Short mmCIF file of C-alpha atoms in Angstrom, two decimals:
data_model
loop_
_atom_site.label_atom_id
_atom_site.label_comp_id
_atom_site.label_asym_id
_atom_site.label_seq_id
_atom_site.Cartn_x
_atom_site.Cartn_y
_atom_site.Cartn_z
CA MET A 1 -3.15 -4.16 12.82
CA ASN A 2 -2.67 -7.36 14.76
CA LEU A 3 -5.89 -9.03 15.84
CA LEU A 4 -4.66 -9.16 19.41
CA LYS A 5 -4.15 -5.40 19.46
CA ARG A 6 -7.92 -5.03 19.27
CA PHE A 7 -8.53 -6.30 22.79
CA ALA A 8 -9.35 -4.32 25.88
CA VAL A 9 -6.99 -6.10 28.24
CA PRO A 10 -7.06 -6.52 32.02
CA ALA A 11 -5.46 -3.77 34.09
CA ALA A 12 -2.85 -6.24 35.31
CA CYS A 13 -1.25 -5.99 31.87
CA ALA A 14 -2.12 -2.46 30.77
CA MET A 15 -4.70 0.28 30.97
CA THR A 16 -5.00 0.75 27.22
CA VAL A 17 -5.49 -1.37 24.13
CA LEU A 18 -2.29 -3.35 23.78
CA VAL A 19 -1.09 -6.63 22.44
CA MET A 20 -2.27 -9.38 24.73
CA THR A 21 1.12 -11.07 24.50
CA ALA A 22 2.75 -7.94 25.94
CA CYS A 23 2.34 -9.71 29.26
CA SER A 24 4.60 -12.44 27.94
CA SER A 25 8.09 -12.33 26.47
CA THR A 26 7.34 -15.24 24.14
CA LYS A 27 6.53 -14.41 20.54
CA ASP A 28 3.84 -16.52 18.91
CA GLU A 29 5.42 -17.77 15.69
CA ARG A 30 1.98 -18.74 14.39
CA ARG A 31 1.16 -15.02 14.08
CA ILE A 32 3.86 -14.37 11.46
CA PRO A 33 1.97 -13.08 8.39
CA THR A 34 1.83 -15.43 5.42
CA PRO A 35 3.88 -14.08 2.49
CA LEU A 36 1.80 -13.21 -0.53
CA ALA A 37 2.04 -15.68 -3.39
CA ASN A 38 2.04 -14.71 -7.04
CA PHE A 39 -0.92 -15.66 -9.22
CA LYS A 40 -2.33 -14.88 -12.65
CA PRO A 41 -5.08 -12.25 -12.26
CA ALA A 42 -8.47 -13.19 -13.67
CA LEU A 43 -10.02 -9.80 -12.91
CA ASN A 44 -8.79 -6.38 -14.00
CA VAL A 45 -8.97 -3.75 -11.25
CA GLU A 46 -8.26 -0.18 -12.34
CA ARG A 47 -7.42 2.57 -9.88
CA ALA A 48 -9.73 5.47 -10.74
CA TRP A 49 -8.71 8.03 -8.12
CA LYS A 50 -7.08 8.68 -4.76
CA THR A 51 -7.67 11.33 -2.10
CA SER A 52 -7.04 11.82 1.62
CA VAL A 53 -9.31 12.59 4.57
CA GLY A 54 -6.72 12.37 7.35
CA SER A 55 -5.28 9.63 9.54
CA GLY A 56 -7.44 7.60 11.89
CA GLY A 57 -4.90 7.70 14.71
CA ARG A 58 -5.79 4.93 17.15
CA TYR A 59 -9.37 4.79 15.88
CA LEU A 60 -10.92 2.85 13.02
CA PHE A 61 -12.69 4.95 10.43
CA ALA A 62 -14.95 3.57 7.73
CA PRO A 63 -16.38 5.25 4.64
CA VAL A 64 -20.08 5.07 3.79
CA ALA A 65 -21.63 5.20 0.32
CA VAL A 66 -24.94 6.88 -0.52
CA GLY A 67 -25.66 6.51 -4.21
CA ASP A 68 -22.62 7.80 -6.10
CA ALA A 69 -21.31 9.77 -3.12
CA ILE A 70 -18.78 8.78 -0.44
CA TYR A 71 -18.77 10.20 3.07
CA ALA A 72 -15.58 9.83 5.09
CA ALA A 73 -13.89 11.29 8.16
CA GLY A 74 -10.53 11.38 9.93
CA LYS A 75 -9.36 11.79 13.50
CA SER A 76 -8.47 15.48 13.16
CA GLY A 77 -12.12 16.51 12.68
CA SER A 78 -12.36 16.46 8.89
CA VAL A 79 -15.60 15.20 7.37
CA GLU A 80 -15.93 15.05 3.59
CA LYS A 81 -18.43 14.25 0.88
CA ILE A 82 -16.68 12.94 -2.21
CA ASP A 83 -17.88 12.19 -5.72
CA GLY A 84 -17.47 8.44 -6.06
CA LYS A 85 -16.94 8.63 -9.81
CA SER A 86 -14.18 11.24 -9.89
CA GLY A 87 -12.85 11.36 -6.34
CA GLN A 88 -13.46 15.10 -6.28
CA GLN A 89 -14.45 16.77 -3.03
CA ILE A 90 -18.07 17.99 -2.95
CA TRP A 91 -17.84 19.56 0.49
CA ARG A 92 -15.57 19.46 3.50
CA ALA A 93 -16.38 20.26 7.12
CA LYS A 94 -13.75 20.82 9.78
CA LEU A 95 -15.11 20.20 13.27
CA ASP A 96 -13.38 21.76 16.25
CA THR A 97 -12.76 18.42 17.92
CA ASP A 98 -10.97 15.15 17.40
CA LEU A 99 -13.18 12.40 16.03
CA THR A 100 -13.32 8.84 17.31
CA ALA A 101 -15.85 7.35 14.87
CA GLY A 102 -17.34 8.14 11.53
CA VAL A 103 -19.16 8.42 9.43
CA GLY A 104 -22.91 7.74 9.08
CA SER A 105 -25.07 9.35 6.41
CA ASP A 106 -28.27 9.02 4.42
CA GLY A 107 -27.36 11.88 2.08
CA LYS A 108 -29.54 14.36 3.94
CA PHE A 109 -27.92 14.09 7.35
CA THR A 110 -24.37 13.07 8.21
CA ALA A 111 -23.13 12.22 11.71
CA VAL A 112 -19.82 11.43 13.39
CA GLY A 113 -18.66 10.64 16.92
CA GLY A 114 -16.12 12.76 18.79
CA THR A 115 -14.14 12.71 21.98
CA ARG A 116 -15.92 12.49 25.34
CA GLY A 117 -19.05 11.07 23.67
CA GLY A 118 -19.67 14.01 21.36
CA VAL A 119 -22.24 13.50 18.60
CA TYR A 120 -22.10 15.89 15.64
CA ALA A 121 -24.75 16.10 12.92
CA LEU A 122 -24.23 17.92 9.61
CA ASP A 123 -26.81 18.94 7.03
CA ALA A 124 -26.81 18.11 3.31
CA ASP A 125 -24.28 20.89 2.64
CA GLY A 126 -21.86 19.87 5.39
CA LYS A 127 -22.90 22.59 7.84
CA LEU A 128 -23.03 21.72 11.54
CA LEU A 129 -26.69 21.20 12.42
CA TRP A 130 -26.47 20.17 16.06
CA LYS A 131 -24.23 18.67 18.71
CA SER A 132 -25.08 16.38 21.58
CA ASN A 133 -23.36 13.96 23.96
CA VAL A 134 -23.71 10.39 25.09
CA PRO A 135 -22.21 8.96 28.31
CA GLY A 136 -19.38 6.90 26.88
CA GLU A 137 -16.78 6.51 24.16
CA ILE A 138 -18.00 6.20 20.57
CA ILE A 139 -15.89 4.04 18.25
CA THR A 140 -18.69 2.75 16.00
CA PRO A 141 -19.99 4.91 13.13
CA PRO A 142 -23.46 6.36 13.81
CA LEU A 143 -26.36 4.85 11.90
CA VAL A 144 -28.26 7.55 10.02
CA GLY A 145 -31.62 7.24 8.29
CA ASN A 146 -35.39 7.20 8.67
CA GLY A 147 -35.17 10.57 10.44
CA TYR A 148 -32.81 9.28 13.16
CA VAL A 149 -29.18 9.41 14.17
CA VAL A 150 -28.46 6.24 16.16
CA VAL A 151 -25.29 6.17 18.24
CA ARG A 152 -23.74 3.41 20.32
CA THR A 153 -21.00 3.61 22.93
CA ILE A 154 -18.31 1.02 23.49
CA ASP A 155 -20.26 -0.55 26.36
CA GLY A 156 -23.18 -1.31 24.01
CA GLN A 157 -25.58 1.48 25.02
CA ILE A 158 -27.55 2.78 22.04
CA SER A 159 -29.04 6.29 21.85
CA ALA A 160 -31.38 7.56 19.12
CA PHE A 161 -31.68 11.25 18.22
CA ASN A 162 -34.05 13.14 15.97
CA ALA A 163 -31.82 13.71 12.93
CA GLU A 164 -33.09 17.24 12.31
CA THR A 165 -33.28 18.65 15.83
CA GLY A 166 -30.91 16.51 17.92
CA GLU A 167 -33.65 15.67 20.42
CA LEU A 168 -32.89 12.47 22.29
CA LYS A 169 -35.72 10.05 21.52
CA TRP A 170 -34.73 6.90 23.40
CA VAL A 171 -31.89 4.95 25.01
CA TYR A 172 -31.42 1.17 24.86
CA ARG A 173 -29.18 -0.49 27.44
CA ASN A 174 -27.91 -4.01 27.07
CA ARG A 175 -26.46 -5.96 29.97
CA ALA A 176 -22.84 -5.10 30.79
CA VAL A 177 -20.01 -7.64 30.54
CA PRO A 178 -16.69 -7.56 32.46
CA LEU A 179 -14.51 -7.38 29.34
CA ASN A 180 -15.22 -6.73 25.68
CA LEU A 181 -13.39 -6.23 22.42
CA ARG A 182 -12.39 -2.78 21.34
CA VAL A 183 -13.79 -3.13 17.84
CA THR A 184 -16.48 -1.37 15.89
CA ALA A 185 -19.83 -3.09 16.32
CA GLY A 186 -22.08 -1.70 13.62
CA MET A 187 -25.84 -1.42 13.43
CA THR A 188 -28.25 -2.02 10.56
CA PHE A 189 -31.72 -0.74 9.78
CA ALA A 190 -34.40 -3.37 9.25
CA GLY A 191 -36.61 -1.26 7.00
CA ASP A 192 -38.07 1.73 8.85
CA ALA A 193 -39.20 -0.28 11.86
CA ALA A 194 -36.13 -1.58 13.66
CA VAL A 195 -32.41 -1.41 14.31
CA LEU A 196 -30.42 -4.65 14.36
CA ALA A 197 -27.41 -4.61 16.66
CA GLY A 198 -25.04 -7.15 18.16
CA PHE A 199 -23.60 -6.86 21.64
CA PRO A 200 -20.79 -7.94 23.96
CA GLY A 201 -21.82 -11.26 25.40
CA GLY A 202 -22.99 -12.66 22.06
CA GLY A 203 -26.53 -11.27 21.80
CA LEU A 204 -28.23 -10.01 18.64
CA ALA A 205 -31.26 -7.74 19.10
CA ALA A 206 -33.96 -6.06 17.03
CA ILE A 207 -34.86 -2.70 18.57
CA ASN A 208 -38.01 -0.71 17.79
CA LEU A 209 -36.79 2.38 15.94
CA LYS A 210 -39.62 4.56 17.25
CA THR A 211 -39.56 3.61 20.93
CA GLY A 212 -36.29 1.83 21.71
CA ASP A 213 -38.18 -1.23 22.97
CA GLU A 214 -36.78 -4.64 22.17
CA TYR A 215 -38.64 -6.73 19.61
CA TRP A 216 -36.44 -9.73 20.30
CA GLN A 217 -32.95 -10.74 21.40
CA ALA A 218 -31.29 -13.98 20.37
CA PRO A 219 -27.90 -15.45 21.27
CA VAL A 220 -25.48 -15.75 18.37
CA SER A 221 -23.29 -17.69 20.79
CA TYR A 222 -22.64 -18.10 24.51
CA PRO A 223 -19.50 -17.27 26.51
CA LYS A 224 -17.22 -20.22 27.27
CA GLY A 225 -14.10 -20.71 29.30
CA VAL A 226 -12.92 -19.87 32.80
CA THR A 227 -11.08 -16.55 32.62
CA GLU A 228 -12.68 -13.28 31.55
CA VAL A 229 -10.48 -13.22 28.43
CA GLU A 230 -11.60 -16.73 27.48
CA ARG A 231 -15.22 -15.64 27.95
CA ILE A 232 -15.05 -12.65 25.61
CA ASN A 233 -17.90 -13.40 23.20
CA ASP A 234 -18.81 -10.23 21.34
CA VAL A 235 -20.76 -9.83 18.14
CA THR A 236 -18.29 -8.15 15.79
CA GLY A 237 -18.99 -5.96 12.80
CA ALA A 238 -22.51 -5.06 11.73
CA PRO A 239 -25.33 -7.58 11.28
CA ILE A 240 -25.90 -7.98 7.55
CA LEU A 241 -29.54 -8.05 6.44
CA VAL A 242 -30.66 -9.47 3.10
CA GLY A 243 -34.39 -9.94 2.71
CA ALA A 244 -35.63 -11.37 5.99
CA GLN A 245 -32.31 -12.97 6.91
CA ALA A 246 -29.79 -11.31 9.22
CA CYS A 247 -26.32 -12.82 9.59
CA ALA A 248 -23.76 -12.12 12.31
CA VAL A 249 -20.56 -13.51 13.81
CA THR A 250 -18.98 -13.47 17.26
CA PHE A 251 -15.48 -13.59 18.60
CA GLN A 252 -14.77 -16.97 20.21
CA GLY A 253 -18.25 -18.18 19.31
CA GLN A 254 -20.27 -18.79 16.18
CA ILE A 255 -21.30 -17.51 12.78
CA GLY A 256 -24.96 -17.76 11.90
CA CYS A 257 -28.04 -16.39 10.21
CA PHE A 258 -31.36 -15.53 11.83
CA ASP A 259 -34.93 -14.74 10.85
CA ALA A 260 -35.02 -10.96 11.18
CA ASN A 261 -38.70 -10.99 12.14
CA SER A 262 -38.42 -13.37 15.06
CA GLY A 263 -34.76 -13.88 15.91
CA ARG A 264 -35.12 -17.60 15.25
CA PRO A 265 -31.81 -19.13 14.12
CA VAL A 266 -31.73 -20.42 10.56
CA TRP A 267 -28.29 -21.98 10.96
CA GLU A 268 -25.21 -21.62 13.18
CA LYS A 269 -21.63 -22.87 12.96
CA PRO A 270 -18.68 -22.70 15.36
CA PHE A 271 -16.52 -19.76 14.28
CA SER A 272 -14.55 -16.85 15.71
CA SER A 273 -13.98 -13.48 14.07
CA ALA A 274 -12.95 -10.04 15.30
CA SER A 275 -13.86 -8.30 12.05
CA GLY A 276 -17.36 -9.16 10.81
CA VAL A 277 -19.41 -10.93 8.19
CA THR A 278 -20.76 -10.28 4.70
CA GLN A 279 -23.63 -11.89 2.80
CA ASP A 280 -25.62 -11.41 -0.39
CA GLY A 281 -28.48 -13.85 0.04
CA THR A 282 -26.76 -16.90 -1.44
CA LEU A 283 -23.34 -16.74 0.18
CA VAL A 284 -22.04 -15.75 3.64
CA ALA A 285 -18.34 -15.05 4.11
CA ALA A 286 -16.04 -14.06 6.96
CA SER A 287 -12.39 -14.23 8.00
CA ASP A 288 -11.58 -15.87 11.30
CA ASP A 289 -9.11 -14.91 14.05
CA TRP A 290 -6.26 -16.27 11.94
CA SER A 291 -7.42 -14.43 8.79
CA VAL A 292 -8.54 -17.65 7.17
CA VAL A 293 -11.42 -16.74 4.84
CA SER A 294 -14.42 -19.09 4.73
CA ALA A 295 -17.57 -19.10 2.64
CA PHE A 296 -20.89 -20.69 3.64
CA ASN A 297 -24.13 -21.42 1.87
CA ALA A 298 -26.53 -18.71 3.07
CA THR A 299 -29.47 -21.10 3.19
CA ASP A 300 -28.13 -23.94 5.31
CA GLY A 301 -24.65 -22.86 6.49
CA LYS A 302 -22.77 -25.57 4.61
CA GLN A 303 -19.13 -24.59 4.33
CA LEU A 304 -18.23 -24.19 0.67
CA TRP A 305 -14.51 -23.41 0.85
CA ARG A 306 -11.61 -22.03 2.94
CA ASN A 307 -8.66 -19.90 1.87
CA GLU A 308 -5.68 -20.10 4.23
CA LYS A 309 -3.28 -18.14 2.02
CA LEU A 310 -3.87 -14.87 3.90
CA LYS A 311 -3.34 -16.39 7.33
CA SER A 312 -2.21 -13.94 10.03
CA ARG A 313 -2.45 -10.98 7.65
CA ASP A 314 -5.01 -9.30 9.94
CA LEU A 315 -7.81 -9.01 7.43
CA GLY A 316 -10.49 -6.35 7.74
CA VAL A 317 -14.22 -6.65 7.13
CA PRO A 318 -14.97 -8.35 3.79
CA LEU A 319 -17.42 -7.30 1.08
CA LEU A 320 -19.26 -9.59 -1.32
CA LEU A 321 -19.08 -7.92 -4.72
CA GLY A 322 -20.55 -9.78 -7.67
CA PRO A 323 -18.26 -12.72 -8.46
CA SER A 324 -15.69 -11.69 -5.83
CA ILE A 325 -15.10 -11.30 -2.11
CA VAL A 326 -13.04 -8.19 -1.41
CA VAL A 327 -11.00 -7.73 1.76
CA GLY A 328 -8.09 -5.54 2.89
CA ASP A 329 -5.10 -6.54 5.01
CA PHE A 330 -2.57 -5.05 7.44
CA GLU A 331 -0.17 -3.96 4.66
CA GLY A 332 -2.78 -2.09 2.65
CA TYR A 333 -3.35 -4.78 0.04
CA VAL A 334 -6.87 -5.29 -1.28
CA HIS A 335 -7.52 -8.92 -2.16
CA PHE A 336 -10.18 -10.18 -4.56
CA LEU A 337 -11.19 -13.82 -4.02
CA SER A 338 -13.44 -15.86 -6.27
CA ARG A 339 -16.78 -16.43 -4.61
CA ASP A 340 -16.91 -19.86 -6.28
CA ASP A 341 -13.80 -21.42 -4.79
CA GLY A 342 -11.88 -18.75 -2.85
CA THR A 343 -8.94 -18.54 -5.24
CA PHE A 344 -7.27 -15.19 -5.86
CA VAL A 345 -8.54 -13.32 -8.91
CA ALA A 346 -6.96 -9.88 -8.31
CA ARG A 347 -4.87 -7.85 -5.85
CA VAL A 348 -4.16 -4.12 -5.62
CA LYS A 349 -1.86 -2.11 -3.35
CA THR A 350 -2.72 1.07 -1.46
CA ASP A 351 -0.52 3.13 0.88
CA GLY A 352 0.82 0.28 2.99
CA SER A 353 -1.26 1.02 6.11
CA PRO A 354 -3.94 -1.38 7.40
CA ILE A 355 -7.39 -1.60 5.80
CA THR A 356 -9.77 -2.62 8.57
CA ALA A 357 -13.13 -1.24 7.40
CA ALA A 358 -15.25 -2.95 4.78
CA PRO A 359 -14.88 -1.62 1.23
CA VAL A 360 -18.02 0.11 -0.08
CA MET A 361 -19.54 0.60 -3.53
CA ALA A 362 -20.40 4.07 -4.82
CA GLY A 363 -22.06 3.46 -8.16
CA ASP A 364 -19.55 1.36 -10.11
CA THR A 365 -16.58 2.41 -7.93
CA LEU A 366 -15.16 0.30 -5.13
CA VAL A 367 -13.85 2.54 -2.34
CA VAL A 368 -11.48 1.61 0.49
CA GLN A 369 -10.16 3.75 3.34
CA THR A 370 -6.76 3.02 4.87
CA HIS A 371 -5.71 3.61 8.46
CA ASP A 372 -3.53 6.51 7.31
CA GLY A 373 -6.62 8.20 5.87
CA GLU A 374 -6.14 7.59 2.15
CA LEU A 375 -9.25 6.87 0.10
CA TYR A 376 -8.90 4.86 -3.08
CA GLY A 377 -11.46 4.38 -5.81
CA PHE A 378 -11.14 1.21 -7.90
CA ARG A 379 -13.15 -0.11 -10.83
CA PRO A 380 -13.11 -3.89 -11.22
CA HIS A 381 -13.96 -5.26 -14.67
#
């Protein structure tokens, strides 16, 4: 999926999510994907299993891992729990609606988002527990845990429900912006006290999980430019929390890490990404608008290396995994880069459709979900 297809564009060009350059007849030669170069693998990646949950359509679906189990969903209403070791289906639910986001789970409760703001919660056996609605489109997977199902709409409004009963507990509204990216903007629990979330406009906030009140909000970056498109400055992906440090990145802004208790910046660097960030406490990594992958020291933000050999390949959200950084691209390749210097150490092929969501780990199995709804389990060694 081309980065520029992820924009919500002005009505003068179109009313839906289209390529920004559709308003122009000139093709940007810089966006031609870089051909993949051969290399000698230094890491063996074995495909353990493959299964399907259904295509994502025009939506972006991401799997979630809870222990050794994988929870995944597709546009047609299928929600599945899968054994991460074998790839075998544990249960499957078929909801009577199209889905627009999924899936969130803590193993006890599982939630997905449907059309017209529908929120659906399933129990531990995959049975529908309750249904509710929020006033807006849901394209970000719900956050489930600590007795809550937390849902956000595309305009940044966050609603928290009692996971067992579906009772609405609170609503958090962030300031609206004229134009924002049509990308998933995940949320992260900070223990059992807060939800960390980034917003259109560049803000990162810690929200009291019990009341919905704001502990703090800090700017990851500020909007710049003259036109509304130039001023798009959204936090993309989910904030990544390790210890007391939360890291985030914005489109047309900055990448940085913050003290999760106060919102105080630890370090910030100019950067722009429409996918998201990953960190493990010592390293922070992200791919920029051109799919150039960069790694930073998690303590002080010093740039350690850049890999430009995947330029314009529309990389998804990366995952730091031991000695590697794992990221999918628009042709369904999964790339493994050395965390030490960014060189390629392995590459595997899936079904040829884009991989936008971050890979996840279920036990010792690396799981990726493609846009066409295929789930692959890999074991690196």
